[in-house]
Structures are given as structure tokens and as C-alpha cells.
Coordinates of C-alpha atoms and ligand atoms in Angstrom, one line a residue:
M1 CA -22.7 66.1 -99.7
N2 CA -25.0 69.3 -99.5
E3 CA -22.5 71.1 -97.3
F4 CA -18.8 71.3 -97.3
R5 CA -15.7 73.6 -96.7
Y6 CA -12.8 73.5 -99.0
T7 CA -9.4 75.0 -98.5
G8 CA -7.1 75.7 -101.7
Y9 CA -3.3 76.1 -101.1
A10 CA -1.0 78.2 -103.3
Q11 CA 1.3 75.8 -105.0
E12 CA 3.0 75.5 -108.4
I13 CA 2.9 71.9 -109.9
I14 CA 5.2 71.2 -112.8
F15 CA 4.4 67.7 -114.2
A16 CA 6.5 66.0 -116.9
P17 CA 9.0 63.4 -117.8
G18 CA 12.4 65.0 -117.6
S19 CA 11.0 67.9 -115.5
I20 CA 13.9 67.9 -113.0
A21 CA 15.8 69.7 -115.8
R22 CA 13.4 72.8 -115.2
L23 CA 14.4 72.9 -111.3
G24 CA 17.2 75.7 -111.9
D25 CA 14.8 78.0 -113.8
A26 CA 11.9 77.5 -111.3
I27 CA 14.2 78.3 -108.5
E28 CA 15.6 81.5 -110.2
R29 CA 12.1 82.7 -110.8
H30 CA 11.1 82.2 -107.0
S31 CA 14.5 84.1 -106.2
W32 CA 15.7 81.4 -103.9
R33 CA 19.4 81.9 -103.2
R34 CA 20.4 79.5 -100.4
L35 CA 19.0 76.1 -100.4
M36 CA 19.0 73.0 -98.4
L37 CA 18.6 69.6 -99.9
C38 CA 17.0 66.8 -97.6
S39 CA 17.0 63.2 -99.1
T40 CA 18.1 59.8 -98.8
G41 CA 21.1 57.4 -99.8
S42 CA 19.2 55.9 -102.7
L43 CA 18.8 59.1 -104.6
R44 CA 22.6 59.7 -104.0
R45 CA 23.5 56.3 -105.4
D46 CA 21.3 56.5 -108.4
G47 CA 22.8 60.0 -109.3
T48 CA 19.8 62.1 -108.7
I49 CA 21.3 64.2 -106.0
A50 CA 24.5 64.7 -108.3
S51 CA 22.3 66.0 -111.2
I52 CA 20.6 68.5 -108.5
E53 CA 24.2 69.7 -107.4
K54 CA 25.1 70.4 -110.9
V55 CA 22.2 72.3 -111.7
L56 CA 22.2 74.4 -108.5
G57 CA 25.9 75.1 -108.1
D58 CA 26.7 77.2 -105.2
R59 CA 22.9 78.0 -104.5
L60 CA 22.8 74.6 -103.0
V61 CA 24.6 75.4 -99.7
T62 CA 24.1 72.2 -97.6
I63 CA 22.8 68.5 -98.1
F64 CA 21.2 66.4 -95.4
E65 CA 21.2 63.1 -97.2
H66 CA 20.5 60.5 -94.5
V67 CA 16.7 61.1 -93.6
Q68 CA 15.2 58.2 -91.6
P69 CA 11.6 56.8 -92.0
H70 CA 8.8 58.3 -90.0
V71 CA 10.7 61.6 -89.1
P72 CA 12.2 61.1 -85.7
D73 CA 12.3 64.2 -83.7
I74 CA 16.2 63.9 -83.3
Q75 CA 16.7 64.3 -86.9
V76 CA 14.6 67.6 -86.7
T77 CA 16.9 68.8 -84.2
E78 CA 19.8 68.0 -86.1
A79 CA 18.5 69.2 -89.6
L80 CA 17.7 72.4 -87.8
A81 CA 21.1 73.2 -86.5
I82 CA 22.7 72.6 -90.0
A83 CA 19.9 74.9 -91.7
D84 CA 20.4 77.6 -89.1
K85 CA 24.3 77.5 -89.6
H86 CA 23.8 77.9 -93.3
D87 CA 21.3 80.5 -93.2
I88 CA 19.1 79.0 -95.7
D89 CA 16.0 80.6 -97.6
A90 CA 14.4 77.4 -98.9
I91 CA 14.4 73.6 -98.7
I92 CA 14.3 71.1 -101.4
A93 CA 12.7 67.6 -100.3
L94 CA 13.8 65.0 -102.9
G95 CA 12.4 61.3 -102.3
G96 CA 9.4 59.9 -100.6
G97 CA 7.0 61.0 -97.6
S98 CA 10.1 60.9 -95.1
P99 CA 12.4 63.6 -96.7
I100 CA 9.2 65.6 -97.4
G101 CA 8.1 65.2 -93.8
L102 CA 11.4 66.2 -92.5
A103 CA 11.5 69.3 -94.8
K104 CA 8.1 70.4 -93.3
A105 CA 9.2 69.9 -89.8
L106 CA 12.4 71.9 -90.5
S107 CA 10.5 74.7 -92.0
L108 CA 8.2 75.1 -88.9
A109 CA 11.1 74.7 -86.7
L110 CA 13.3 77.3 -88.4
E111 CA 10.5 79.7 -88.7
E112 CA 9.9 79.4 -84.9
K113 CA 13.6 80.0 -84.1
R114 CA 14.0 83.0 -86.4
S115 CA 10.9 84.6 -85.3
G116 CA 11.2 83.5 -81.5
R117 CA 7.6 82.4 -81.1
S118 CA 5.2 79.6 -82.2
T119 CA 4.1 80.4 -85.6
R120 CA 1.3 77.9 -86.1
S121 CA -0.9 79.2 -89.1
T122 CA -4.6 79.5 -88.9
S123 CA -5.4 80.9 -92.2
P124 CA -4.5 79.3 -95.6
I125 CA -3.3 82.7 -96.8
D126 CA -0.1 82.7 -94.4
Q127 CA 3.1 82.1 -96.2
P128 CA 6.2 80.4 -94.8
L129 CA 9.3 82.1 -94.0
V130 CA 11.2 79.1 -95.4
P131 CA 9.4 77.4 -98.2
I132 CA 9.6 73.9 -99.4
I133 CA 10.1 72.7 -102.9
A134 CA 9.1 69.0 -103.2
I135 CA 10.5 66.4 -105.9
P136 CA 8.5 63.2 -104.8
T137 CA 10.0 59.9 -106.1
T138 CA 7.6 57.7 -104.5
Y139 CA 3.7 57.5 -104.4
A140 CA 3.1 58.5 -100.9
G141 CA 1.5 62.2 -101.7
S142 CA 2.8 64.3 -98.7
E143 CA 3.9 67.0 -101.3
M144 CA 0.3 67.9 -101.6
T145 CA -0.6 68.3 -98.0
P146 CA -0.5 70.7 -95.1
V147 CA -0.1 67.8 -92.7
N148 CA 3.1 66.4 -91.2
G149 CA 3.9 63.8 -88.6
V150 CA 7.0 63.7 -86.4
T151 CA 7.8 60.6 -84.1
H152 CA 8.6 61.4 -80.5
H153 CA 9.9 59.1 -77.8
S154 CA 8.6 59.5 -74.2
D155 CA 7.6 57.3 -71.4
G156 CA 9.5 54.3 -73.3
I157 CA 6.8 54.5 -76.2
S158 CA 7.5 56.1 -79.7
R159 CA 4.5 58.0 -80.9
K160 CA 3.9 59.8 -84.3
I161 CA 2.1 63.1 -83.7
T162 CA 0.8 64.8 -86.6
V163 CA 0.0 68.6 -87.1
S164 CA -1.8 70.5 -89.9
D165 CA -0.5 73.8 -91.1
S166 CA -1.1 75.4 -94.4
K167 CA 2.4 77.1 -94.5
I168 CA 4.1 73.7 -94.8
V169 CA 2.4 72.8 -98.1
P170 CA 5.1 72.7 -100.8
K171 CA 5.2 75.9 -102.8
L172 CA 6.8 74.2 -105.6
V173 CA 6.3 70.5 -106.7
I174 CA 7.9 68.9 -109.5
Y175 CA 6.7 65.7 -110.6
D176 CA 9.2 63.9 -112.9
P177 CA 8.0 60.3 -113.6
S178 CA 11.7 59.5 -114.8
L179 CA 12.7 59.7 -111.2
T180 CA 10.6 56.6 -110.3
L181 CA 12.0 54.3 -112.8
N182 CA 14.5 53.1 -110.3
L183 CA 12.0 52.9 -107.5
P184 CA 12.2 49.0 -106.5
P185 CA 9.1 46.8 -106.9
T186 CA 8.3 46.5 -103.2
L187 CA 8.4 50.4 -102.7
T188 CA 6.4 50.8 -106.0
A189 CA 3.8 48.6 -104.8
S190 CA 3.7 49.6 -101.1
T191 CA 3.6 53.4 -101.9
G192 CA 1.1 52.9 -104.5
I193 CA -1.3 51.1 -102.1
N194 CA -0.7 54.1 -99.8
A195 CA -1.9 56.4 -102.6
L196 CA -4.8 54.2 -103.3
A197 CA -5.7 54.1 -99.4
H198 CA -5.9 57.9 -99.7
C199 CA -8.6 57.7 -102.4
I200 CA -10.5 55.0 -100.3
E201 CA -10.6 57.4 -97.1
A202 CA -11.1 60.7 -99.0
L203 CA -14.3 59.0 -100.5
Y204 CA -15.9 58.0 -97.3
S205 CA -14.2 61.0 -95.2
I206 CA -16.6 62.8 -93.0
T207 CA -15.1 66.1 -94.4
R208 CA -15.3 65.1 -98.0
N209 CA -16.4 67.7 -100.8
P210 CA -16.8 67.7 -104.3
V211 CA -13.0 68.1 -105.3
S212 CA -11.9 65.5 -103.0
T213 CA -14.5 63.1 -104.4
A214 CA -13.8 64.0 -108.0
T215 CA -9.9 63.5 -107.4
A216 CA -10.2 60.3 -105.5
I217 CA -12.3 58.6 -108.2
S218 CA -10.0 59.7 -111.0
A219 CA -6.9 58.6 -108.9
T220 CA -8.4 55.2 -108.2
R221 CA -8.9 54.7 -112.0
S222 CA -5.3 55.8 -112.7
I223 CA -3.8 53.8 -109.8
T224 CA -5.6 50.6 -110.1
S225 CA -4.7 50.6 -114.0
A226 CA -1.0 51.6 -113.8
L227 CA 0.3 50.2 -110.5
P228 CA 0.2 46.4 -111.6
R229 CA 2.2 47.6 -114.7
C230 CA 4.7 49.7 -112.8
Y231 CA 5.2 46.8 -110.7
S232 CA 5.8 44.2 -113.5
V233 CA 7.6 46.3 -115.9
P234 CA 9.4 49.1 -113.7
N235 CA 10.9 51.1 -116.4
D236 CA 7.6 51.4 -118.5
I237 CA 7.5 55.2 -118.6
E238 CA 4.0 55.3 -119.6
A239 CA 2.8 53.4 -116.7
R240 CA 5.1 55.4 -114.2
T241 CA 3.5 58.7 -115.8
E242 CA -0.1 57.5 -115.2
M243 CA 0.7 56.2 -111.7
L244 CA 2.4 59.5 -110.8
I245 CA -0.5 61.5 -112.0
G246 CA -2.8 59.1 -110.0
A247 CA -0.6 59.7 -106.7
Y248 CA -0.7 63.5 -107.4
L249 CA -4.5 63.3 -107.6
A250 CA -4.8 61.1 -104.5
G251 CA -2.4 63.6 -102.6
T252 CA -4.8 66.3 -103.9
A253 CA -7.8 64.4 -102.3
L254 CA -5.9 63.8 -99.2
A255 CA -5.0 67.5 -98.6
N256 CA -8.5 68.7 -98.2
V257 CA -10.2 66.0 -95.9
S258 CA -9.6 64.4 -92.8
M259 CA -8.5 60.7 -92.9
A260 CA -10.0 58.0 -90.8
L261 CA -9.6 54.4 -89.3
H262 CA -7.0 53.1 -91.9
H263 CA -4.6 56.0 -91.7
G264 CA -4.8 56.3 -87.9
I265 CA -3.9 52.7 -87.4
C266 CA -1.2 52.9 -90.0
H267 CA 0.4 56.0 -88.1
V268 CA 0.3 54.0 -84.8
L269 CA 1.9 50.9 -86.6
G270 CA 4.6 53.2 -88.2
G271 CA 5.4 55.5 -85.3
T272 CA 5.2 53.0 -82.3
A273 CA 5.9 49.6 -84.0
G274 CA 8.3 50.8 -86.8
V275 CA 6.4 49.4 -89.8
P276 CA 7.3 51.1 -93.0
H277 CA 4.3 53.2 -93.9
G278 CA 3.5 51.7 -97.3
I279 CA 3.8 48.2 -95.8
A280 CA 1.4 49.1 -92.9
N281 CA -1.1 50.4 -95.6
S282 CA -0.9 47.2 -97.6
I283 CA -1.5 45.1 -94.6
I284 CA -4.4 47.2 -93.1
L285 CA -6.2 48.7 -96.1
P286 CA -8.6 45.5 -96.9
H287 CA -9.4 45.2 -93.0
A288 CA -10.3 48.7 -92.7
M289 CA -12.4 48.6 -95.7
R290 CA -14.1 45.5 -94.6
F291 CA -14.7 47.1 -91.2
N292 CA -16.2 50.2 -92.7
L293 CA -18.2 48.3 -95.4
D294 CA -21.8 48.6 -94.1
A295 CA -21.4 52.3 -93.4
T296 CA -19.5 53.4 -96.5
A297 CA -20.5 51.3 -99.5
S298 CA -22.5 54.1 -101.3
E299 CA -19.4 56.5 -101.2
L300 CA -17.2 53.8 -102.3
A301 CA -19.2 52.4 -105.1
P302 CA -17.8 54.7 -107.7
A303 CA -14.4 53.5 -106.9
A304 CA -15.6 49.9 -107.7
E305 CA -17.0 51.1 -110.9
V306 CA -13.8 52.6 -112.1
M307 CA -12.0 49.5 -111.2
G308 CA -14.2 47.8 -113.8
I309 CA -16.8 46.2 -111.3
S310 CA -20.3 46.5 -112.7
L311 CA -22.8 48.1 -110.3
A312 CA -25.8 47.1 -112.4
G313 CA -28.5 45.0 -110.6
R314 CA -26.6 44.5 -107.4
S315 CA -26.3 46.4 -104.0
P316 CA -23.3 49.1 -103.5
E317 CA -22.1 46.7 -100.5
D318 CA -21.9 43.7 -102.9
A319 CA -19.8 45.8 -105.5
V320 CA -17.7 47.1 -102.7
A321 CA -17.0 43.8 -101.4
E322 CA -15.9 42.7 -104.6
A323 CA -13.6 45.9 -104.8
I324 CA -11.9 44.8 -101.5
Q325 CA -11.4 41.2 -102.7
R326 CA -9.7 42.8 -105.8
I327 CA -7.3 45.1 -103.7
H328 CA -6.5 42.1 -101.5
T329 CA -5.6 40.2 -104.6
L330 CA -3.4 43.1 -106.1
I331 CA -1.7 43.4 -102.8
A332 CA -0.9 39.6 -102.8
D333 CA 0.1 39.6 -106.4
M334 CA 2.6 42.2 -105.8
H335 CA 4.0 40.0 -103.0
L336 CA 3.5 42.5 -100.1
P337 CA 3.3 41.4 -96.7
Q338 CA -0.3 40.9 -95.7
R339 CA 0.0 39.9 -91.9
L340 CA 1.5 42.1 -89.1
R341 CA 3.3 39.1 -87.9
D342 CA 5.5 39.0 -90.8
V343 CA 6.6 42.7 -90.4
G344 CA 7.9 42.3 -86.6
V345 CA 4.8 43.0 -84.7
Q346 CA 4.4 40.9 -81.7
E347 CA 1.0 39.3 -80.7
A348 CA 1.6 40.7 -77.1
D349 CA 1.7 44.3 -78.5
L350 CA -1.7 44.3 -80.1
P351 CA -3.6 45.5 -77.0
Q352 CA -1.4 48.5 -76.4
L353 CA -1.5 49.3 -80.3
A354 CA -5.2 49.1 -80.1
Q355 CA -5.2 51.3 -77.2
L356 CA -3.1 54.1 -78.9
A357 CA -5.0 53.8 -82.1
F358 CA -8.3 54.4 -79.8
Q359 CA -6.7 57.6 -78.5
N360 CA -5.8 58.7 -82.2
R361 CA -7.6 61.6 -83.7
T362 CA -7.5 60.3 -87.1
V363 CA -9.2 57.0 -86.0
Q364 CA -11.8 59.0 -84.3
N365 CA -12.6 60.7 -87.5
N366 CA -13.9 57.3 -88.9
P367 CA -17.3 57.6 -90.6
K368 CA -18.4 54.4 -88.6
P369 CA -18.0 55.3 -84.9
I370 CA -15.1 53.7 -82.9
T371 CA -16.7 53.4 -79.6
D372 CA -14.5 50.8 -77.9
T373 CA -10.8 49.6 -78.0
A374 CA -12.1 46.1 -78.5
Q375 CA -13.2 47.0 -82.2
L376 CA -9.6 48.0 -82.9
E377 CA -7.9 45.1 -81.1
T378 CA -10.1 42.7 -83.3
L379 CA -9.2 44.4 -86.5
L380 CA -5.4 44.2 -85.5
R381 CA -5.8 40.6 -84.5
A382 CA -7.5 39.8 -88.0
A383 CA -4.5 41.6 -89.6
W384 CA -2.0 39.9 -87.3
Ligands
NAD1 P1 10.1 57.0 -97.5 O1 10.1 58.3 -97.8 O2 10.3 56.6 -96.0 O3 11.1 56.0 -98.4 C1 11.1 54.8 -98.4 C2 12.4 54.4 -98.9 O4 12.2 54.6 -100.3 C3 13.6 55.1 -98.4 O5 14.6 54.0 -98.2 C4 14.1 55.8 -99.8 O6 15.4 55.9 -99.9 C5 13.5 54.9 -100.9 N1 13.2 55.7 -102.2 C6 12.5 56.7 -102.3 N2 12.6 57.2 -103.5 C7 13.3 56.3 -104.2 C8 13.7 56.0 -105.6 N3 13.2 56.9 -106.6 N4 14.5 54.9 -106.1 C9 14.9 54.0 -105.1 N5 14.6 54.3 -103.7 C10 13.8 55.2 -103.4 O7 8.7 56.3 -97.8 P2 7.2 56.9 -98.2 O8 6.3 55.7 -98.2 O9 7.4 57.7 -99.5 O10 6.8 57.8 -97.1 C11 6.4 57.6 -95.8 C12 6.4 58.7 -94.9 O11 5.6 59.5 -95.3 C13 5.7 58.2 -93.6 O12 6.3 58.9 -92.5 C14 4.2 58.9 -93.7 O13 3.6 59.0 -92.4 C15 4.7 60.0 -94.4 N6 3.4 60.4 -95.3 C16 2.9 61.6 -95.1 C17 1.8 62.1 -95.8 C18 1.3 63.5 -95.4 O14 0.4 63.9 -96.1 N7 1.8 64.3 -94.5 C19 1.3 61.3 -96.8 C20 1.8 60.1 -97.0 C21 2.9 59.7 -96.3

């Protein structure tokens, strides 16, 4: 890694158990007056939305609380009409990657509507017209990144299309581990494996840099230590705190590098086959790591080491093979699905999914070249 390019983004991060109580002050400090909240029903049911309504009073001018997974384009259109009508000046995204994704798409769409032109940013110092405040309650990490995926439907196929734009990086992120205490075990496990996958693909990314590598190694240590504890004792606030720090660091690594085979396949499985993102991650991660093993063992060896695997007297490939087996066992121990057939993917659909994955830009950024659709179909069949 003698050459690299690194982009830093202007963000304020507030991390503490109970930090949601600081939301009102932070919003006052930033002078936001007309806010829209994007979230999901589970956060209404557990009282989190009500607590935000109480803190913000009439500064919260509208709430869109039925965000669906994978950011369908129809929801972006619907949210745009509401945001426009209420003349909002900032968006709060509360929840997982889906509300944060909708907020990102909405910010871009609103700016285009208000300025009357396409406003894709080319410089990290460009600032958004309608900034995003993210309050993540899963471990997916979107709050740290300039990337967003929206699912479009055409020619009878749904496809998730990702864009990268520095203006959609949330300007304020409030990490409050107490908001994750109600995250059910399966979502804890699956979004936690998503965070681990960010670390793995950041470590072997073709655009890795010293910051992404350092954050990915540190995050791997936190996640592999805390995730099993969060799964087995959901209200262990210490484990939840360590896990959320891991997710933050994993998101930081993700923000600055291109992802690869694993993430590209997961986007196809989510956008086209409708597999929940964390579940797709749990099924694909060991397969993608095995596929890449011979080309990436040196880069992944530090991750194996922080998982407690000794590197002494053995090849990096051998140590990383043990790490893959441990990750596979962790996924099994948390009772996550491990086969595509168990999450509604039909065997007959595998050739088309492989074809879409082959065309995927993220897949083509894999450190080990993907030269043939057959490589992807073989991987998908192994995962089926
Ligand atoms: P999600 O946002 O779709 O949420 C999954 C479920 O978790 C929802 O039903 C939600 O209501 C529930 N939930 C969330 N927080 C909860 C809580 N505290 N208690 C109870 N239930 C809760 O899932 P996700 O895995 O967080 O996000 C996946 C989406 O994010 C995908 O579209 C993925 O592509 C995207 N993503 C984007 C990036 C990026 O950098 N742009 C990174 C990671 C994921």
C-alpha cells in the first residue's frame, strides 16, 4: 500500500448511551427548523419516535414512518412529494440502512427539484441543500458513507442501482447503544455480519488505504468479541456499546474504499431476489471469502489475528481459512440462514442472478478478477 487516495467527509459524530437526549441541542446548534423524520414501524412501536416527537415539538413538521427495505424508487417519489409540501430543511433518518438510504435518496431528489438541475457532487467540500441527521439502530453502517442504493423496476426485473455522492454523507450521526437494546436477535446477528463483511472487503479492497485498514482491523476485533454477546444477552449494554463502536468503525472503513465480490452479489440478491441485506450477507460472506482466499490471505491475516487465531508458524492462507470457518460457525450459532434456497431464491433464477452480478460494478472491483459469469454461478450454486 505505497499509494493511496483518501477522502474525508465533514461529519459530527456523537456516541454515548443515552445520547438521543442530545438531539434537540444538536439541532438547535445547526439551526435546523423544519425537519422530516424517516423511519419504520418498529421504532414507533418501541416509543423511540414518540421520544423524538417530544424533544423536537413543532420543529418536526412531518413523519414518513413506513420505509420499506432496499429503497424502492416509488417510495422516494412519495417521500419527495411530502418533503416538498412541508418545505423541510433537514431529514432525520432513524433506524437501519433502509431509512438512512431513503433519506439519502430524498436529499438528492429534493436538491434536484429545488435547483432545477442534476446536482451530483464531484468534490468532498460540496455541501447539501437538505442535510441528513442519522440515528442508526442496526449495525449496517450506511450513516458513515456517501453511497446509496435505490431499487428500480424495469423490463420485468428489479435492480438496485448505487450512486456515490459526498453530499449525502449524514452531517450529524447520533449513536445511542440504548436504542439497539430492542433490536431482535436475528436482526442483531444479520446486521452485525453485514458490519463484519465491511471489514473483510475493506481489508482486501483494491482502493484500501491506511485509515480503512486500521479501522477495519479494530472493528473486526470489536465485532467478533461483542456480536455473540449481543445475540445471547440482547440487553447487555456493554456488549451493545462495543458492537456499535465496531459498526461505526466498519462504516468508516466502508466509506473510503470500493467494496467487492461479496457486496456486489448481496446487492443483486437484495434488489432482484428481495433477500434482506443482512441475511444475504450472512449467506454469502464465507463463500466470497473462500473464493478470494488465495488472492487476499495476506490482507486478511490481521483480521484472523484479532479474532484470536495465531499466525505463528503457519501460512496466512491457513490462518485465514480458520477465520472463515470461525465466521461460518458464528453465523450458524446465531441461527441465521446459510442457504439461498432457505430464503426464497429459486434454483432456476441462479443463472440470471449470476449474469446481473457479472455486470455489477462492485463485483468487477474484486481483487481477484471475475472474468466469467460461470465463476459467479458456481459461487451462487454453492450458496444455494
Ligand atoms: P433495514 O433498515 O431494512 O431494517 C431491517 C428491519 O429492522 C426493519 O424491519 C426495521 O424496522 C427493523 N429495525 C431497525 N432498528 C430496529 C430496532 N432498534 N429495534 C427493532 N427493529 C428494528 O436493515 P439494515 O440491514 O439496517 O439496512 C439494509 C439496507 O441498508 C439495504 O438496503 C442495504 O443495501 C443498505 N445499506 C447501505 C449501506 C451504504 O453504505 N449505503 C451500508 C449498509 C447497508
